[in-house]
Amino acid sequence: MSFEYSAKYIKQLSRAVEQQEDTYLINEFDGMHSADISSVMEGLNAEECKYILELLNPEVGANVISEIDEDTRKNFLELFTPQELAKYMDQTDSDDAADILNEFPVKSKEEVLASMNNHEKVQYIIDLLHYEEDCAGGLMAKELVKANINWNVKQCIDEVRRQGRDVDKLYTVYVVDDYNVLLGRISMKKLLMATDDIKVSDLYEPQIAKVYSYQDEEEVADIMQHYDLEVIPVINVQGRLIGRITIDDVVDVITEQAEKDQQAMSGLSEDVEETDSFWQMAKARLPWLIVGMSGGLLGANFLGGFEAELSRIPAMAFFIPLITATGGNVGIQSSTIVVQTLASGGFQGSVWNRYLRVFIVAILNGLTLASLVYGFNMVFSDNHELAIVVSVALFSVIMIASFMGTITPIILNKFGINPALASGPFITTCNDLIGLGVYFMVAKLMLH
Amino acid sequence: MSFEYSAKYIKQLSRAVEQQEDTYLINEFDGMHSADISSVMEGLNAEECKYILELLNPEVGANVISEIDEDTRKNFLELFTPQELAKYMDQTDSDDAADILNEFPVKSKEEVLASMNNHEKVQYIIDLLHYEEDCAGGLMAKELVKANINWNVKQCIDEVRRQGRDVDKLYTVYVVDDYNVLLGRISMKKLLMATDDIKVSDLYEPQIAKVYSYQDEEEVADIMQHYDLEVIPVINVQGRLIGRITIDDVVDVITEQAEKDQQAMSGLSEDVEETDSFWQMAKARLPWLIVGMSGGLLGANFLGGFEAELSRIPAMAFFIPLITATGGNVGIQSSTIVVQTLASGGFQGSVWNRYLRVFIVAILNGLTLASLVYGFNMVFSDNHELAIVVSVALFSVIMIASFMGTITPIILNKFGINPALASGPFITTCNDLIGLGVYFMVAKLMLH
């Protein structure tokens, strides 16, 4: 599913901006969801985006700014004065506002904050700017509705009416004590179904999932996914309620993590996008290409030691790609399964049991492939000895690559390195070298 | 983050079940979240799970059954009679109940349905069994709260009280006309903040996102992610409201899709888990290993045509792994970027522009790597001619592999095949062969 707009439509808008056809533009965007407006804007240039944004009402404009792609945003926000930007930030949810301001240098950040009218929001944003982007504190918004444990339902509903105006997505009312320590929650449904005089203390759910502000964003995602939550409260070390994280932000975390893992698996060392500069794109690819190349040169050096054998039996060289490719494929398959098991909450049962399973699967696949290759070589080649060497080497490579693919991600994970790296060029390079080693050792032992 | 429990704790529970220490077990699970109970159960055997489940109250038991891992569930639900299972299904949300019943053969499915007491739920489940698992209809639940457009807020709130008991997660009230055609929605917050006599027609939001029951689950995920929704209504072709999809189910879709893509990238042809049988695990790996092996054998055949050259200059063989590995790495890097761009909503801008970018990045990387390898060879080898051949071949392979990696996923995507396949053994195998071809062609042209 793509939320792209046709080039024709974008061109039409672009022309309307040029000719300042404001009524046409206002009509066009009236009632359009801010997420769709930001999709449209990704096709326009920075000046055109700004022109359109100024025609929208500031609340919609604020949403558009939050939802637009980060790269597009950066370009066109540069056209705004701090005062202009402040007008939108007054209307933006605190978590989005903090993310946006974090993209600016310190000086402009402070100028924007100084120009804002919504002083509660300014305080919220300043609080949020302290947190690292990838922890619960960096994901949370300050806007939430809370009720004191000593209130009744009527007081609680009045508070929803009062505080609720600022809160975009209201799922739940948090219950706190006089010191703002989080005690539990009341769902909107329960509140709607209760009579006015019921006490909050009789209605609230005391056992609820919560996260500390310092917890890692992936941990937050796991917890929300485990308990099927649409929102989770954030507390500080003293247990005080300081914010809430909504599921839409966590969905973004999950998607980004999946992309990062894919990139790690494919040997891209930085987050790259189609819109990056040439040199950025080239640079993201180079590190792992150089690792692979170094592996290849090491391999060349190793093969150099077998020059005599190779000139005597050049057919030995024919099977180098078969051996290295199979080693790489087997290694990546094994490591991917381990990486996914690690990601979905670790292993159940004993470690030795797992190694035994890997071992048996490797034997099954090794025997199957080695027999197929042996059969092929018996039909199409007349070097019976070499056929045996290739099959024995292939079998050994499959065994070793399975083992390597299994332990590498576990070891990386232990050292706090993203285990998905183990499904990438790293394991292929290792397995290429191991494969070559095994193949030529077997050949040296068996060919006379 | 893992929701695993220590082996010691699991053993303790296991012993308690054996010695029928019911009060200990009831205490242990009292107040524990059903998601946590199901995590505990993944460490126990089927009989133990059943024993514990029967100690829980049926509502909690029903949640545990919905949340437990599919493989564990399958084993222990086999121990239940249709009547026993029906007791839990009466309490399960219709979407989960339909998923669970779909795991059973037709006969037991009908026996369970016939034994259920909640006739509305039975009807819901029967409705849902019609839909394919991977479309909006297969994801939706029938439980929702709707209000007629002609009502006022008081009638609406009464309806929430009446219908709301069955609806676990209540975010919104859908507004329909007399024919059940979806017109819009009212958020719980708005309802709570409104006075009793306001008309629904004055309060509701008419423009809302919705999906048709036949839409693909990934499309549903994209739409909910695009509009940051926690719930989306499902309509049939006549526009009638037939269900709703909540974000927790969509988060599962997103996670599964990411796993499937990773598996496609690593050459696993079926969804495999650590708990599968040996033969299942081996079988999932074999198809792509055989493709890789066939590529390797084709390569061997191709190299066979250069036997004379290889015996004359055995050093040519040294660089085979370098060339094939670099081709593979470059191809996978390129295809991953394209796959991610396709997944995040397609390309902006012209196609030719993109090819130009790929071309320039490939030249940058090609020149860098080819120079590095040339430098290395000049220092460590005395075959000047071969050094040039290797660098020219490496450069050409990088150019071709970039191009292949860019167009393959686009082509696969056009034919409705998961483009992530293009980041896997498929592209590596192709690039191995292309790399060999280029290397030996260049050698043939340049070496005399």
PDB file of N, CA, C and O in Angstrom, chain A residues 222-259:
ATOM      1  N   ASP A 222       8.631  -4.364  23.474  1.00  0.00           N
ATOM      2  CA  ASP A 222       8.364  -5.751  23.854  1.00  0.00           C
ATOM      3  C   ASP A 222       7.260  -5.835  24.904  1.00  0.00           C
ATOM      4  O   ASP A 222       6.386  -6.693  24.833  1.00  0.00           O
ATOM      5  N   ILE A 223       7.341  -4.941  25.892  1.00  0.00           N
ATOM      6  CA  ILE A 223       6.344  -4.989  26.974  1.00  0.00           C
ATOM      7  C   ILE A 223       4.956  -4.667  26.428  1.00  0.00           C
ATOM      8  O   ILE A 223       3.983  -5.357  26.706  1.00  0.00           O
ATOM      9  N   MET A 224       4.864  -3.613  25.594  1.00  0.00           N
ATOM     10  CA  MET A 224       3.550  -3.240  25.068  1.00  0.00           C
ATOM     11  C   MET A 224       2.988  -4.341  24.175  1.00  0.00           C
ATOM     12  O   MET A 224       1.791  -4.596  24.155  1.00  0.00           O
ATOM     13  N   GLN A 225       3.884  -4.997  23.438  1.00  0.00           N
ATOM     14  CA  GLN A 225       3.449  -6.073  22.555  1.00  0.00           C
ATOM     15  C   GLN A 225       3.022  -7.289  23.386  1.00  0.00           C
ATOM     16  O   GLN A 225       2.020  -7.931  23.097  1.00  0.00           O
ATOM     17  N   HIS A 226       3.781  -7.580  24.423  1.00  0.00           N
ATOM     18  CA  HIS A 226       3.476  -8.741  25.264  1.00  0.00           C
ATOM     19  C   HIS A 226       2.104  -8.603  25.916  1.00  0.00           C
ATOM     20  O   HIS A 226       1.323  -9.551  25.946  1.00  0.00           O
ATOM     21  N   TYR A 227       1.813  -7.410  26.429  1.00  0.00           N
ATOM     22  CA  TYR A 227       0.548  -7.209  27.135  1.00  0.00           C
ATOM     23  C   TYR A 227      -0.542  -6.603  26.245  1.00  0.00           C
ATOM     24  O   TYR A 227      -1.594  -6.203  26.752  1.00  0.00           O
ATOM     25  N   ASP A 228      -0.293  -6.508  24.935  1.00  0.00           N
ATOM     26  CA  ASP A 228      -1.281  -5.937  24.004  1.00  0.00           C
ATOM     27  C   ASP A 228      -1.784  -4.574  24.470  1.00  0.00           C
ATOM     28  O   ASP A 228      -2.998  -4.334  24.521  1.00  0.00           O
ATOM     29  N   LEU A 229      -0.883  -3.661  24.785  1.00  0.00           N
ATOM     30  CA  LEU A 229      -1.287  -2.355  25.304  1.00  0.00           C
ATOM     31  C   LEU A 229      -1.321  -1.303  24.213  1.00  0.00           C
ATOM     32  O   LEU A 229      -0.535  -1.358  23.266  1.00  0.00           O
ATOM     33  N   GLU A 230      -2.237  -0.347  24.334  1.00  0.00           N
ATOM     34  CA  GLU A 230      -2.245   0.773  23.391  1.00  0.00           C
ATOM     35  C   GLU A 230      -1.569   1.997  23.990  1.00  0.00           C
ATOM     36  O   GLU A 230      -1.242   2.950  23.285  1.00  0.00           O
ATOM     37  N   VAL A 231      -1.337   1.956  25.311  1.00  0.00           N
ATOM     38  CA  VAL A 231      -0.654   3.062  25.972  1.00  0.00           C
ATOM     39  C   VAL A 231      -0.013   2.529  27.247  1.00  0.00           C
ATOM     40  O   VAL A 231      -0.523   1.582  27.860  1.00  0.00           O
ATOM     41  N   ILE A 232       1.141   3.091  27.634  1.00  0.00           N
ATOM     42  CA  ILE A 232       1.788   2.629  28.863  1.00  0.00           C
ATOM     43  C   ILE A 232       2.310   3.856  29.614  1.00  0.00           C
ATOM     44  O   ILE A 232       2.830   4.791  28.994  1.00  0.00           O
ATOM     45  N   PRO A 233       2.127   3.882  30.941  1.00  0.00           N
ATOM     46  CA  PRO A 233       2.621   5.034  31.709  1.00  0.00           C
ATOM     47  C   PRO A 233       4.130   4.922  31.951  1.00  0.00           C
ATOM     48  O   PRO A 233       4.673   3.822  32.026  1.00  0.00           O
ATOM     49  N   VAL A 234       4.788   6.079  32.050  1.00  0.00           N
ATOM     50  CA  VAL A 234       6.226   6.128  32.308  1.00  0.00           C
ATOM     51  C   VAL A 234       6.429   6.740  33.692  1.00  0.00           C
ATOM     52  O   VAL A 234       5.832   7.772  34.006  1.00  0.00           O
ATOM     53  N   ILE A 235       7.248   6.083  34.506  1.00  0.00           N
ATOM     54  CA  ILE A 235       7.507   6.604  35.847  1.00  0.00           C
ATOM     55  C   ILE A 235       9.000   6.875  36.017  1.00  0.00           C
ATOM     56  O   ILE A 235       9.822   6.358  35.259  1.00  0.00           O
ATOM     57  N   ASN A 236       9.326   7.725  37.009  1.00  0.00           N
ATOM     58  CA  ASN A 236      10.748   7.923  37.310  1.00  0.00           C
ATOM     59  C   ASN A 236      11.167   6.949  38.410  1.00  0.00           C
ATOM     60  O   ASN A 236      10.355   6.116  38.848  1.00  0.00           O
ATOM     61  N   VAL A 237      12.430   7.033  38.849  1.00  0.00           N
ATOM     62  CA  VAL A 237      12.911   6.049  39.813  1.00  0.00           C
ATOM     63  C   VAL A 237      12.142   6.075  41.130  1.00  0.00           C
ATOM     64  O   VAL A 237      12.123   5.096  41.866  1.00  0.00           O
ATOM     65  N   GLN A 238      11.497   7.210  41.432  1.00  0.00           N
ATOM     66  CA  GLN A 238      10.708   7.267  42.664  1.00  0.00           C
ATOM     67  C   GLN A 238       9.284   6.765  42.465  1.00  0.00           C
ATOM     68  O   GLN A 238       8.458   6.849  43.366  1.00  0.00           O
ATOM     69  N   GLY A 239       8.971   6.302  41.264  1.00  0.00           N
ATOM     70  CA  GLY A 239       7.631   5.777  41.016  1.00  0.00           C
ATOM     71  C   GLY A 239       6.632   6.850  40.641  1.00  0.00           C
ATOM     72  O   GLY A 239       5.437   6.584  40.529  1.00  0.00           O
ATOM     73  N   ARG A 240       7.096   8.084  40.430  1.00  0.00           N
ATOM     74  CA  ARG A 240       6.171   9.168  40.080  1.00  0.00           C
ATOM     75  C   ARG A 240       5.845   9.129  38.590  1.00  0.00           C
ATOM     76  O   ARG A 240       6.716   8.888  37.761  1.00  0.00           O
ATOM     77  N   LEU A 241       4.591   9.436  38.297  1.00  0.00           N
ATOM     78  CA  LEU A 241       4.107   9.424  36.918  1.00  0.00           C
ATOM     79  C   LEU A 241       4.654  10.623  36.159  1.00  0.00           C
ATOM     80  O   LEU A 241       4.384  11.766  36.536  1.00  0.00           O
ATOM     81  N   ILE A 242       5.428  10.388  35.092  1.00  0.00           N
ATOM     82  CA  ILE A 242       5.993  11.531  34.377  1.00  0.00           C
ATOM     83  C   ILE A 242       5.586  11.596  32.911  1.00  0.00           C
ATOM     84  O   ILE A 242       5.895  12.572  32.232  1.00  0.00           O
ATOM     85  N   GLY A 243       4.896  10.590  32.402  1.00  0.00           N
ATOM     86  CA  GLY A 243       4.492  10.658  31.000  1.00  0.00           C
ATOM     87  C   GLY A 243       3.801   9.384  30.567  1.00  0.00           C
ATOM     88  O   GLY A 243       3.535   8.505  31.387  1.00  0.00           O
ATOM     89  N   ARG A 244       3.517   9.307  29.275  1.00  0.00           N
ATOM     90  CA  ARG A 244       2.896   8.094  28.732  1.00  0.00           C
ATOM     91  C   ARG A 244       3.373   7.894  27.303  1.00  0.00           C
ATOM     92  O   ARG A 244       3.692   8.860  26.597  1.00  0.00           O
ATOM     93  N   ILE A 245       3.440   6.639  26.914  1.00  0.00           N
ATOM     94  CA  ILE A 245       3.859   6.305  25.554  1.00  0.00           C
ATOM     95  C   ILE A 245       2.686   5.646  24.854  1.00  0.00           C
ATOM     96  O   ILE A 245       2.072   4.721  25.396  1.00  0.00           O
ATOM     97  N   THR A 246       2.369   6.131  23.642  1.00  0.00           N
ATOM     98  CA  THR A 246       1.253   5.532  22.899  1.00  0.00           C
ATOM     99  C   THR A 246       1.782   4.568  21.851  1.00  0.00           C
ATOM    100  O   THR A 246       2.918   4.659  21.406  1.00  0.00           O
ATOM    101  N   ILE A 247       0.914   3.630  21.481  1.00  0.00           N
ATOM    102  CA  ILE A 247       1.331   2.513  20.624  1.00  0.00           C
ATOM    103  C   ILE A 247       1.835   2.975  19.257  1.00  0.00           C
ATOM    104  O   ILE A 247       2.714   2.347  18.678  1.00  0.00           O
ATOM    105  N   ASP A 248       1.305   4.096  18.725  1.00  0.00           N
ATOM    106  CA  ASP A 248       1.738   4.515  17.383  1.00  0.00           C
ATOM    107  C   ASP A 248       3.239   4.803  17.353  1.00  0.00           C
ATOM    108  O   ASP A 248       3.918   4.492  16.381  1.00  0.00           O
ATOM    109  N   ASP A 249       3.769   5.365  18.459  1.00  0.00           N
ATOM    110  CA  ASP A 249       5.211   5.617  18.493  1.00  0.00           C
ATOM    111  C   ASP A 249       5.991   4.305  18.581  1.00  0.00           C
ATOM    112  O   ASP A 249       7.090   4.183  18.057  1.00  0.00           O
ATOM    113  N   VAL A 250       5.396   3.329  19.273  1.00  0.00           N
ATOM    114  CA  VAL A 250       6.066   2.044  19.432  1.00  0.00           C
ATOM    115  C   VAL A 250       6.039   1.250  18.124  1.00  0.00           C
ATOM    116  O   VAL A 250       6.988   0.539  17.795  1.00  0.00           O
ATOM    117  N   VAL A 251       4.961   1.406  17.362  1.00  0.00           N
ATOM    118  CA  VAL A 251       4.905   0.759  16.051  1.00  0.00           C
ATOM    119  C   VAL A 251       6.064   1.271  15.194  1.00  0.00           C
ATOM    120  O   VAL A 251       6.727   0.504  14.486  1.00  0.00           O
ATOM    121  N   ASP A 252       6.329   2.569  15.289  1.00  0.00           N
ATOM    122  CA  ASP A 252       7.467   3.123  14.544  1.00  0.00           C
ATOM    123  C   ASP A 252       8.785   2.504  15.015  1.00  0.00           C
ATOM    124  O   ASP A 252       9.661   2.214  14.200  1.00  0.00           O
ATOM    125  N   VAL A 253       8.913   2.304  16.330  1.00  0.00           N
ATOM    126  CA  VAL A 253      10.130   1.681  16.862  1.00  0.00           C
ATOM    127  C   VAL A 253      10.302   0.269  16.292  1.00  0.00           C
ATOM    128  O   VAL A 253      11.384  -0.119  15.857  1.00  0.00           O
ATOM    129  N   ILE A 254       9.196  -0.483  16.273  1.00  0.00           N
ATOM    130  CA  ILE A 254       9.258  -1.865  15.773  1.00  0.00           C
ATOM    131  C   ILE A 254       9.666  -1.873  14.300  1.00  0.00           C
ATOM    132  O   ILE A 254      10.523  -2.647  13.878  1.00  0.00           O
ATOM    133  N   THR A 255       9.053  -0.983  13.513  1.00  0.00           N
ATOM    134  CA  THR A 255       9.356  -0.927  12.093  1.00  0.00           C
ATOM    135  C   THR A 255      10.820  -0.534  11.860  1.00  0.00           C
ATOM    136  O   THR A 255      11.508  -1.130  11.041  1.00  0.00           O
ATOM    137  N   GLU A 256      11.266   0.478  12.614  1.00  0.00           N
ATOM    138  CA  GLU A 256      12.662   0.906  12.460  1.00  0.00           C
ATOM    139  C   GLU A 256      13.633  -0.206  12.828  1.00  0.00           C
ATOM    140  O   GLU A 256      14.657  -0.391  12.172  1.00  0.00           O
ATOM    141  N   GLN A 257      13.323  -0.926  13.901  1.00  0.00           N
ATOM    142  CA  GLN A 257      14.218  -1.995  14.328  1.00  0.00           C
ATOM    143  C   GLN A 257      14.314  -3.064  13.241  1.00  0.00           C
ATOM    144  O   GLN A 257      15.398  -3.556  12.939  1.00  0.00           O
ATOM    145  N   ALA A 258      13.164  -3.394  12.644  1.00  0.00           N
ATOM    146  CA  ALA A 258      13.165  -4.403  11.580  1.00  0.00           C
ATOM    147  C   ALA A 258      14.019  -3.921  10.409  1.00  0.00           C
ATOM    148  O   ALA A 258      14.792  -4.684   9.829  1.00  0.00           O
ATOM    149  N   GLU A 259      13.914  -2.629  10.078  1.00  0.00           N
ATOM    150  CA  GLU A 259      14.721  -2.086   8.986  1.00  0.00           C
ATOM    151  C   GLU A 259      16.206  -2.130   9.325  1.00  0.00           C
ATOM    152  O   GLU A 259      17.045  -2.474   8.487  1.00  0.00           O
TER     153      GLU A 259
END
